[in-house]
PDB file of C-alpha atoms in Angstrom:
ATOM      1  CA  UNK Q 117      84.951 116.527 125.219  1.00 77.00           C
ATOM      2  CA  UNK Q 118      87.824 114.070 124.828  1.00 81.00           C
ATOM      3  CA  UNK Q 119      87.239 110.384 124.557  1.00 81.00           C
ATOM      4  CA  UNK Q 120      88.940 110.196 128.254  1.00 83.00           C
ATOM      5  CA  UNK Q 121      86.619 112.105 129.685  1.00 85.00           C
ATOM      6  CA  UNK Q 122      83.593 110.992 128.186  1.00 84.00           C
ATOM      7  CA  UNK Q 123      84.394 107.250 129.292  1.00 83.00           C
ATOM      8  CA  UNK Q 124      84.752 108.541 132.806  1.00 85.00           C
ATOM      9  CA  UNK Q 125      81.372 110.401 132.771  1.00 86.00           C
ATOM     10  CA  UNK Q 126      80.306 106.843 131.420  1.00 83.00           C
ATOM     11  CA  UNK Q 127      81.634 105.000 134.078  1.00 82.00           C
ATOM     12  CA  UNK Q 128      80.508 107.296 136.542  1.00 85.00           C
ATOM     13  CA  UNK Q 129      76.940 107.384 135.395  1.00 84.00           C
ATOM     14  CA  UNK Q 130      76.855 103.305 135.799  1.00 83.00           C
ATOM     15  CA  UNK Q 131      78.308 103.085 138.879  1.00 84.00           C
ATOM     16  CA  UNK Q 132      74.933 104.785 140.514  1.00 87.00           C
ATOM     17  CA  UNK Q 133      72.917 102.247 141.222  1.00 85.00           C
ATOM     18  CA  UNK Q 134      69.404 103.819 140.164  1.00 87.00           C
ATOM     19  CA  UNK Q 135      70.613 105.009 136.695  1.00 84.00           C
ATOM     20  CA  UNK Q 136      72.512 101.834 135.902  1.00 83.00           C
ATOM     21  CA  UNK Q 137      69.413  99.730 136.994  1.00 85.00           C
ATOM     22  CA  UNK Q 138      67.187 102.050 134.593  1.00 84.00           C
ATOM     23  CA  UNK Q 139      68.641 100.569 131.397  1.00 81.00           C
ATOM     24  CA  UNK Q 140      69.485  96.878 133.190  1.00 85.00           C
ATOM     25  CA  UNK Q 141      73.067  97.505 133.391  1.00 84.00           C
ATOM     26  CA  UNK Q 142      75.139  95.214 135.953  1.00 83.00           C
ATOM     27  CA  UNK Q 143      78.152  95.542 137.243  1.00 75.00           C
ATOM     28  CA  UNK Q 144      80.261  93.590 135.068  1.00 76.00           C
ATOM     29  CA  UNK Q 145      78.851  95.217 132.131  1.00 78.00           C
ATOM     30  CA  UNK Q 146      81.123  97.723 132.143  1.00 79.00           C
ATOM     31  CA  UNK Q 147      84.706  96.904 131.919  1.00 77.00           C
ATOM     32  CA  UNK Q 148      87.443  99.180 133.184  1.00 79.00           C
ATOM     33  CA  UNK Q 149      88.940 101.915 130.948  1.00 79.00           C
ATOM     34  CA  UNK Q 150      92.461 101.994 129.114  1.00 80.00           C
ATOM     35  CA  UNK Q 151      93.763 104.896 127.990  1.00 81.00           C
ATOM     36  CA  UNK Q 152      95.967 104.749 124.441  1.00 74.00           C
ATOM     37  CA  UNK Q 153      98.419 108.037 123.730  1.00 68.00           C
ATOM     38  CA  UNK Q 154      98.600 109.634 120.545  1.00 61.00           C
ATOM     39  CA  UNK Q 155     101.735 108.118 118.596  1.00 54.00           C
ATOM     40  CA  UNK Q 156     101.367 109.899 115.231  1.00 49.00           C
ATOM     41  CA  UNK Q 157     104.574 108.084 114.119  1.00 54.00           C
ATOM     42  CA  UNK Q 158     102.704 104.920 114.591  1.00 51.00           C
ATOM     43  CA  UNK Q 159      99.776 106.346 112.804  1.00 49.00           C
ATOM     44  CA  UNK Q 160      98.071 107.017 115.876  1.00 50.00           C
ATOM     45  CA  UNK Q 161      97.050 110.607 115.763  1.00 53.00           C
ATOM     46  CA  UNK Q 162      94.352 111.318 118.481  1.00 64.00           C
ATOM     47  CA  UNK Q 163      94.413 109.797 122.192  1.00 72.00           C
ATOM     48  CA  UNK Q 164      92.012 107.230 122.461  1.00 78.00           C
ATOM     49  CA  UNK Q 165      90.284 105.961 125.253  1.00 84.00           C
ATOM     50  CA  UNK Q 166      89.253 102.078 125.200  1.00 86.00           C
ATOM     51  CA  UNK Q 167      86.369 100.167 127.298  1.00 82.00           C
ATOM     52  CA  UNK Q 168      84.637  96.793 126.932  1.00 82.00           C
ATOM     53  CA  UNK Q 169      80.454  97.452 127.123  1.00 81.00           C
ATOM     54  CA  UNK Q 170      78.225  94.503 127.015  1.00 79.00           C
ATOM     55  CA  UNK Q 171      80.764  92.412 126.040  1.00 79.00           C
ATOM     56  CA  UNK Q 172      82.090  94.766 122.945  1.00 81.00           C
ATOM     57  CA  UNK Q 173      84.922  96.588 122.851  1.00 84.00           C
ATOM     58  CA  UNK Q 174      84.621 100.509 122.362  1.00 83.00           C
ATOM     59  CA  UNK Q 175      86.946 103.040 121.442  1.00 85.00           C
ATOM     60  CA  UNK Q 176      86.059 106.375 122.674  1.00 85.00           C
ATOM     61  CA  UNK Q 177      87.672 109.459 120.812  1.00 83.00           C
ATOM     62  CA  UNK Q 178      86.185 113.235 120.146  1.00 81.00           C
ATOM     63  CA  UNK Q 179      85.596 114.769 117.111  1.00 82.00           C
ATOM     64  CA  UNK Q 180      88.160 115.972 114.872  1.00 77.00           C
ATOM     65  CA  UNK Q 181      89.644 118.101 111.999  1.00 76.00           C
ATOM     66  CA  UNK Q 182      92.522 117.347 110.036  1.00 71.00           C
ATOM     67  CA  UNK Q 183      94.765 119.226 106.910  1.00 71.00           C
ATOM     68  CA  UNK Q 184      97.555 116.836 105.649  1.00 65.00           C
ATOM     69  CA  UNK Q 185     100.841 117.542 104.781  1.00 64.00           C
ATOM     70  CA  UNK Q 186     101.769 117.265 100.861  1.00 63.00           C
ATOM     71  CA  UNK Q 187     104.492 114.341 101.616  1.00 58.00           C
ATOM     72  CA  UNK Q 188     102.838 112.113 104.810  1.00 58.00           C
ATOM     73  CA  UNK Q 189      99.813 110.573 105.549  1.00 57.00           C
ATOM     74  CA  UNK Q 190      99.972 111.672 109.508  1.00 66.00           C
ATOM     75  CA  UNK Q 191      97.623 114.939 109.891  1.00 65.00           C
ATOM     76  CA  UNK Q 192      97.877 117.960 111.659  1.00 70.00           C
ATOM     77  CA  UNK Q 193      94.704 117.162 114.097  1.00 72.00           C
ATOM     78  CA  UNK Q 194      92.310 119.673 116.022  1.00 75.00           C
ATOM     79  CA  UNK Q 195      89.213 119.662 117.496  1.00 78.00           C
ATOM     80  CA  UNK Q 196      86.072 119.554 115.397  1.00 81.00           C
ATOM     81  CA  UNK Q 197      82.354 118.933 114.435  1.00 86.00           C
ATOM     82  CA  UNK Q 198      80.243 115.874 113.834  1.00 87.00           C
ATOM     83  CA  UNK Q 199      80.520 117.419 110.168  1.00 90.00           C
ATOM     84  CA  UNK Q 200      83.953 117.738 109.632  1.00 88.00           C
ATOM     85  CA  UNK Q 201      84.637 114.652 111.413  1.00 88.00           C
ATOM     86  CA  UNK Q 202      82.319 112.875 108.860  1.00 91.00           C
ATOM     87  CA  UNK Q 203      83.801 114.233 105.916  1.00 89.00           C
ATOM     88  CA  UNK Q 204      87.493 113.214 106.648  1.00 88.00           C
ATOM     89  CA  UNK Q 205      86.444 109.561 106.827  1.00 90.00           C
ATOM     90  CA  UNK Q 206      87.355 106.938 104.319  1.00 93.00           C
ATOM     91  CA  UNK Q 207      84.012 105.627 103.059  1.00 96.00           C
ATOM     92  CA  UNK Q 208      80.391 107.345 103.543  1.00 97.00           C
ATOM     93  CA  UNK Q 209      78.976 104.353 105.360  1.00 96.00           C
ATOM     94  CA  UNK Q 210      81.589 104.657 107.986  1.00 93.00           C
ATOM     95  CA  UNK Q 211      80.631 108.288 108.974  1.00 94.00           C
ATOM     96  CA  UNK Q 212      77.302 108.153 110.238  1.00 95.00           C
ATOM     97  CA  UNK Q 213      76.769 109.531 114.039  1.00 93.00           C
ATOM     98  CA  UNK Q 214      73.786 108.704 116.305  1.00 92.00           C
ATOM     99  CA  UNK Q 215      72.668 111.744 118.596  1.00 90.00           C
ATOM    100  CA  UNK Q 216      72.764 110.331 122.387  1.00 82.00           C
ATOM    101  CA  UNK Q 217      70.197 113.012 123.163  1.00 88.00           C
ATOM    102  CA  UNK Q 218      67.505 112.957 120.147  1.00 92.00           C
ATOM    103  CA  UNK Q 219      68.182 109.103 119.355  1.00 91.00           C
ATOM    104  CA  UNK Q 220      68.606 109.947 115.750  1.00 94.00           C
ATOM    105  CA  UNK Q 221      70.909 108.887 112.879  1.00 96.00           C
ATOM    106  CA  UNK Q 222      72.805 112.095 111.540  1.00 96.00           C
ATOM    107  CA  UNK Q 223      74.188 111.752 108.038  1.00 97.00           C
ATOM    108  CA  UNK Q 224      76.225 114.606 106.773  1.00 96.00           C
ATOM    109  CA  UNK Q 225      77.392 112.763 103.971  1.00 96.00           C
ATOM    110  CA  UNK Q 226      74.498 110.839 102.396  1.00 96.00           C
ATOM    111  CA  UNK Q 227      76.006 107.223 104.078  1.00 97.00           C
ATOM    112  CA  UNK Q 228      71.730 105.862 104.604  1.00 97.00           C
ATOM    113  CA  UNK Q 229      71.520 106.017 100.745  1.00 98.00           C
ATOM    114  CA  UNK Q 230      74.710 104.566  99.888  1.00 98.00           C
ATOM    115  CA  UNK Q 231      74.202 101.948 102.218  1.00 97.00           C
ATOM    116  CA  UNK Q 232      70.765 101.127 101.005  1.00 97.00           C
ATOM    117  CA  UNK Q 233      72.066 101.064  97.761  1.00 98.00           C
ATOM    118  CA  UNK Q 234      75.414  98.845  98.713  1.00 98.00           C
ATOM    119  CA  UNK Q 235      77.753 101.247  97.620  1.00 98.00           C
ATOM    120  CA  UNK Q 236      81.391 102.907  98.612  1.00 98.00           C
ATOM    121  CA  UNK Q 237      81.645 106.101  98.436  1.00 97.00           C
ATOM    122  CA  UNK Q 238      84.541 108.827  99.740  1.00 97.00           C
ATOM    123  CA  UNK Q 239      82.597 111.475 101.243  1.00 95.00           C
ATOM    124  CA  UNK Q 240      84.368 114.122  99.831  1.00 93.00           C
ATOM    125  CA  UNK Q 241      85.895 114.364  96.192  1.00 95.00           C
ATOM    126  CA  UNK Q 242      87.750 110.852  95.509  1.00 96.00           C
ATOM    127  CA  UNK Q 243      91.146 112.430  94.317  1.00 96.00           C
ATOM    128  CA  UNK Q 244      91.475 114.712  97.650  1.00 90.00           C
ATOM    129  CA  UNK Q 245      90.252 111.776  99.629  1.00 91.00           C
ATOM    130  CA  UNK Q 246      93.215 109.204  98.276  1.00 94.00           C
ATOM    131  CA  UNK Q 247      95.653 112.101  98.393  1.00 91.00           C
ATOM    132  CA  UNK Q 248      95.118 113.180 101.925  1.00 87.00           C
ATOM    133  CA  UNK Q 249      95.616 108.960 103.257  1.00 90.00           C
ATOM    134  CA  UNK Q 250      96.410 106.815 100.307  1.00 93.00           C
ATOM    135  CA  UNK Q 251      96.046 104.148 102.762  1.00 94.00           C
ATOM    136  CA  UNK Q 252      92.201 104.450 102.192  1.00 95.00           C
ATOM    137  CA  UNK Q 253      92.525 102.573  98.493  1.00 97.00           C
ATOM    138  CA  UNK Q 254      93.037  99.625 100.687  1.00 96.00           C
ATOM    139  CA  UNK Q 255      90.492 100.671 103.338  1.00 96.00           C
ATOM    140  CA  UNK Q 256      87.936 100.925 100.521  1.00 97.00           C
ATOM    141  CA  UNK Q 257      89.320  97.483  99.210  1.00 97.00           C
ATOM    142  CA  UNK Q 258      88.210  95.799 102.323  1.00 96.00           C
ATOM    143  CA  UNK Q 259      84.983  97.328 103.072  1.00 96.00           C
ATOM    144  CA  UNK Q 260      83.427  96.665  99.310  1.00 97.00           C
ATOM    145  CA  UNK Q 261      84.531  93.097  99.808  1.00 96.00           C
ATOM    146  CA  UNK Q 262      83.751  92.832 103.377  1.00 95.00           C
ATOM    147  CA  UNK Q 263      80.212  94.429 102.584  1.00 95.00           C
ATOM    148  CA  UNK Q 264      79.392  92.688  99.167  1.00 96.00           C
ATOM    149  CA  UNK Q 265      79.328  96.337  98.131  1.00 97.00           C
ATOM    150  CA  UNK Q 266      80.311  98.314  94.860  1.00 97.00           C
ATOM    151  CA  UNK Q 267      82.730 100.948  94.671  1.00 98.00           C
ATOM    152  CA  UNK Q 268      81.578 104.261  93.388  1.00 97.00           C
ATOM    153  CA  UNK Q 269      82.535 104.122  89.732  1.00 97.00           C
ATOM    154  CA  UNK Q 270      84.341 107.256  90.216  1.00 97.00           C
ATOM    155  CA  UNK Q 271      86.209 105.910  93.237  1.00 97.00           C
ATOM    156  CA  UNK Q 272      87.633 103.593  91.034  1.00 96.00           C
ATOM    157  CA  UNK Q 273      88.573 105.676  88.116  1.00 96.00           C
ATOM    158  CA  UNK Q 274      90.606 107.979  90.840  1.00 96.00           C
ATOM    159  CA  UNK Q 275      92.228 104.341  93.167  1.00 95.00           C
ATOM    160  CA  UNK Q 276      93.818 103.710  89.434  1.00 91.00           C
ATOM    161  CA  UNK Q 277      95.404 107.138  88.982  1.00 94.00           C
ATOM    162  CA  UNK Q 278      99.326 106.980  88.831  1.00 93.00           C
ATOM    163  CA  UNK Q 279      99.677 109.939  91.226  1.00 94.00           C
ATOM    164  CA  UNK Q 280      97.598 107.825  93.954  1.00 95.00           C
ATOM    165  CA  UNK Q 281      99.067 104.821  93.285  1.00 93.00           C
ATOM    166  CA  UNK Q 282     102.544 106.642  93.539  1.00 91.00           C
ATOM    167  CA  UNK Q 283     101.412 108.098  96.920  1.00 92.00           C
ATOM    168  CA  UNK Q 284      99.975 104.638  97.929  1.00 92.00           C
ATOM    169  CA  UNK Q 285     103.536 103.005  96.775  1.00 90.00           C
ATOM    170  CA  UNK Q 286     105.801 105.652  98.886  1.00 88.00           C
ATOM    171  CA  UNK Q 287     103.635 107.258 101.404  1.00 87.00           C
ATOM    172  CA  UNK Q 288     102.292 104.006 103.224  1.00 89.00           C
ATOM    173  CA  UNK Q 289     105.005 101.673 105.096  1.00 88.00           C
ATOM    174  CA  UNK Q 290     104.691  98.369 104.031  1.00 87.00           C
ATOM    175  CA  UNK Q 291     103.622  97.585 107.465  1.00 89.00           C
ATOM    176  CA  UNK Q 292     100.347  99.694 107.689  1.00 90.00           C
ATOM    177  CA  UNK Q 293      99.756  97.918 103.873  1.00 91.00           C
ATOM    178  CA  UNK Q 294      99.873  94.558 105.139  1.00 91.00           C
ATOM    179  CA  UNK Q 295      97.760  95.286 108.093  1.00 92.00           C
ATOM    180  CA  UNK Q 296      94.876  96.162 105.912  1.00 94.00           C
ATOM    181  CA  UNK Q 297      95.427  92.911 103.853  1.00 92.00           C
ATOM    182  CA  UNK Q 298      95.286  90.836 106.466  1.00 92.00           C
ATOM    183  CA  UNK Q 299      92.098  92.157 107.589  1.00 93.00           C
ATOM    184  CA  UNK Q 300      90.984  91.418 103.547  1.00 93.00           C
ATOM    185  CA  UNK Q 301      92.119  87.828 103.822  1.00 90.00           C
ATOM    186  CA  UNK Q 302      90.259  87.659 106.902  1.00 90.00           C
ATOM    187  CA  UNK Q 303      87.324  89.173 106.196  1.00 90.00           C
ATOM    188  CA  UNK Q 304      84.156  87.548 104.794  1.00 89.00           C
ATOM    189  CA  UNK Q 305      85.207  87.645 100.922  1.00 92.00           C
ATOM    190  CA  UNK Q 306      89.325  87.367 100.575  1.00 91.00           C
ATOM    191  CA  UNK Q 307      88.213  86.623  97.136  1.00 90.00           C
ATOM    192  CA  UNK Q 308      86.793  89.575  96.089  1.00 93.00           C
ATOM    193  CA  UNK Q 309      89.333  91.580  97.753  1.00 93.00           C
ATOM    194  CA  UNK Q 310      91.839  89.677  95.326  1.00 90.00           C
ATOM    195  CA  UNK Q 311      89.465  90.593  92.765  1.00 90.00           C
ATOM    196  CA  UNK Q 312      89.185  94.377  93.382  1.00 93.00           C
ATOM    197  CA  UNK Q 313      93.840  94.318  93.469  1.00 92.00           C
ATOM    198  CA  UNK Q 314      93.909  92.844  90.433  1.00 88.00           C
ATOM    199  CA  UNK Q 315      90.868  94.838  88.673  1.00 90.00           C
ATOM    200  CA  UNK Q 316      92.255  98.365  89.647  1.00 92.00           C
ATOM    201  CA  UNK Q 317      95.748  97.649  88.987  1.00 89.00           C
ATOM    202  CA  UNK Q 318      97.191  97.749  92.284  1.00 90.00           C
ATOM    203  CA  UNK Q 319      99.725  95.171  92.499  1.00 85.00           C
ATOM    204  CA  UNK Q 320     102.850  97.323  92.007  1.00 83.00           C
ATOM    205  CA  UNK Q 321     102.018  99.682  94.677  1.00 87.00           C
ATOM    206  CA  UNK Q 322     101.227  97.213  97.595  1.00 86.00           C
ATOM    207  CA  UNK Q 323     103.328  93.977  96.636  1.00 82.00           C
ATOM    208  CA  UNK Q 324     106.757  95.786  96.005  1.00 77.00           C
ATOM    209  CA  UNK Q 325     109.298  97.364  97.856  1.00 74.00           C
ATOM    210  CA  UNK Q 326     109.151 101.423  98.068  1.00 72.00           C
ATOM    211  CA  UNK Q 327     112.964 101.247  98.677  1.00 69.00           C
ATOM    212  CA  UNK Q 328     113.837  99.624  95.471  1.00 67.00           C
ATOM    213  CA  UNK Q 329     113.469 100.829  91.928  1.00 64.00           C
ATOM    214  CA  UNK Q 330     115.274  98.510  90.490  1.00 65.00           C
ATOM    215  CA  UNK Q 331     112.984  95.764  90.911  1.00 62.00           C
ATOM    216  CA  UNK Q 332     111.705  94.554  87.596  1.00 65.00           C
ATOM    217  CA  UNK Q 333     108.010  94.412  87.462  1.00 61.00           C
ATOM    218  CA  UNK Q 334     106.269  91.462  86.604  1.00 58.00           C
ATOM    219  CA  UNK Q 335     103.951  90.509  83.778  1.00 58.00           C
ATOM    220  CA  UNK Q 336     100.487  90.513  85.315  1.00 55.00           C
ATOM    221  CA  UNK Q 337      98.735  89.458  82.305  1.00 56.00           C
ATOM    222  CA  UNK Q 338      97.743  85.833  83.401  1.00 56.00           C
ATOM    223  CA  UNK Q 339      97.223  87.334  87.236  1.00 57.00           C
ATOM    224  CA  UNK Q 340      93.408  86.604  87.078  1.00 57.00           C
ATOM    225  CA  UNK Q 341      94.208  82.994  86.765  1.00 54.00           C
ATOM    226  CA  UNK Q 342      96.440  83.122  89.916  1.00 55.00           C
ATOM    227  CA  UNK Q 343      93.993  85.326  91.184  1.00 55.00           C
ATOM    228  CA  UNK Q 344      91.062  83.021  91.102  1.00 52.00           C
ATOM    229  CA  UNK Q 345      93.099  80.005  91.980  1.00 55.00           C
ATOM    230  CA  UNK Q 346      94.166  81.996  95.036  1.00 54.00           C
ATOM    231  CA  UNK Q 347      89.963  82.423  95.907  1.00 50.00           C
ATOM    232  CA  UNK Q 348      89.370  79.130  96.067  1.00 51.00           C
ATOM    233  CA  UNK Q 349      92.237  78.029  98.084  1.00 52.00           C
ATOM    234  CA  UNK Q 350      91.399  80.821 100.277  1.00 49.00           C
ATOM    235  CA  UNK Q 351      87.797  79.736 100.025  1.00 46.00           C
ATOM    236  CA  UNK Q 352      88.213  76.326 100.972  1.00 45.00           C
ATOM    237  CA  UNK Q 353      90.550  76.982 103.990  1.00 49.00           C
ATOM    238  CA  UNK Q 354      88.310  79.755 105.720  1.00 45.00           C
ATOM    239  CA  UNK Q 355      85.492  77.142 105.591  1.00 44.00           C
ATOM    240  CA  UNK Q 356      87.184  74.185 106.663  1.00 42.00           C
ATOM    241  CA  UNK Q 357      88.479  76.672 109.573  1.00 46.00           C
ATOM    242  CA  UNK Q 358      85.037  78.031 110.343  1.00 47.00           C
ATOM    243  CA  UNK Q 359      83.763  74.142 110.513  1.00 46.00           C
ATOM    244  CA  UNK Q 360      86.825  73.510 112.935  1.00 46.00           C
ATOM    245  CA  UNK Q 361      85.289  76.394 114.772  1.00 47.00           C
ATOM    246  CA  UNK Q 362      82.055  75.027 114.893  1.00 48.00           C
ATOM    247  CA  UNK Q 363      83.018  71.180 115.708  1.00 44.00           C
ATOM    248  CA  UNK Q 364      84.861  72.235 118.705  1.00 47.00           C
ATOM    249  CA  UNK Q 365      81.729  74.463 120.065  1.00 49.00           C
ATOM    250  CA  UNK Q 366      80.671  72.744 123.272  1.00 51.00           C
ATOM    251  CA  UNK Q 367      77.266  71.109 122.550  1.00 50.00           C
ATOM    252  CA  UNK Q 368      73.915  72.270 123.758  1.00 50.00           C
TER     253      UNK Q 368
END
C-alpha cells in the first residue's frame, strides 16, 4: 500500500462517526492530506504523503527496497518488506516498526538493545552502509549528539575511511551537507556534534568545495581549541534563546 492510500483509508476511517468516537478522535484532529512527488534529483526518491494527527505532523510512505548506483547517492527504489526497509536505514534506532494489528514493536535489526544501551549503530555492515548514502556520516553525526549516544566503535573506524570521506566530499551537494548541520547546530548538543567533526576527521569533506582541488587545506591541529570555543558560544546563545522562548510564554 502506498503512503497515499493509506492516509486516505485513515481519513476515511475518522470521518465515521462511531469509529472516530471509539478512540476520542474529533474532528479537527485530523488535518487534511498533502501529497509530495518523488523528485529523486532533489533527493526525494519515494512519493510521500503528509498529514497533521493530534497536532503532529506525519509522513506517510510504504515500504521500500533500494540498490545504489556506484557514483550517486539517489537509489533505484521498489517496493519492499518491513525487513528490508529496516535494513537500508541509517542508524538501528531509527528502524524499528510497530505492528498496527498485534500492537507490537518489531525489530529486525536489534534497535531495543542499542537503544537501551545508547548506542549508533548502521544496521547493516558500516562500510556498505556509508557507501550506499555517504550522507549518513552526517546523519549519524546528529543523532549520537542529538541522543547523548555513542557511535558504534566500528562505525567510527569506517566514517574515517578515505574512500567514505571521498564519497562524502563528491557524492553529497553541499546543500544536502549543510542541511544536516543545521539540524546539528540546532539540535540539543551543537557541541558534541562539533566534537564528533573534529574527532573523526571530517572537516575536509564537509567544509570545502567539491569543485575545487586547488584549495589548500588547512592546519587543523589547534581545531579543538576553536572547536570548544565554538561550544560555548553555541552553548550560551541556544540558552539565552530558549529563555527568550520561555519569557515571552503567556503566563498561567
Amino acid at each position: 500500500m502506498t503512503g497515499l492510500r493509506f492516509g486516505e483509508r485513515l481519513r476515511e476511517y475518522c470521518d465515521v462517526p462511531k469509529l472516530a468516537s471509539r478512540h476520542g478522535i474529533e474532528p479537527d484532529d485530523i488535518g487534511n492530506l498533502h501529497r509530495i512527488a518523488a523528485n529523486p534529483e532533489k533527493s526525494k526518491n519515494l512519493e510521500t504523503t503528509t498529514v497533521k494527527v493530534f497536532g503532529l505532523d506525519l509522513d506517510f510512505v510504504n515500504l521500500r527496497t533500494e540498490t545504489y548506483a556506484e557514483d550517486s547517492r539517489n537509489p533505484t527504489v521498489d517496493f519492499g518488506t518491513a525487513e528490508e526497509d529496516a535494513l537500508r536505514r541509517d542508524a538501528t534506532v531509527n528502524a524499528l516498526f510497530f505492528n498496527l494489528h498485534t500492537e507490537q514493536v518489531e525489530d529486525f535489526t536489534g534497535g531495543l538493545a542499542d537503544m537501551r544501551d545508547q548506542l549508533i549503530r548502521t544496521p547493516l555492515e558500516p562500510f556498505q552502509t556509508f557507501m550506499d548514502d555517504p550522507l549518513r556520516v552526517l546523519r549519524l553525526v546528529r543523532f549520537a549528539s542529538r541522543l547523548g549516544f555513542a557511535i558504534d566503535p566500528a562505525a567510527r573506524d569506517v566514517m574515517a575511511d578515505p574512500n567514505v570521506l571521498a564519497a562524502l566530499r563528491i557524492k553529497i551537494s553541499r546543500e544536502r551537507v549543510g542541511v544536516e548541520l543545521e539540524k546539528m547546530m540546532k539540535g540539543n548538543d551543537p557541541h558534541r556534534a562539533l566534537q564528533l567533526i573534529d574527532e573523526l576527521g571530517l572537516h575536509h569533506a564537509i567544509y570545502t568545495d567539491p569543485a575545487r582541488a586547488d584549495i589548500p587545506h588547512p592546519i587543523l591541529s589547534k581545531w579543538h581549541i576553536a572547536s570548544y570555543g565554538r561550544g560555548c558560544i553555541l552553548f550560551v546563545d541556544v540558552s539565552f534563546t530558549r529563555a527568550l522562548r520561555a519569557s515571552n510564554r503567556p503566563p498561567r
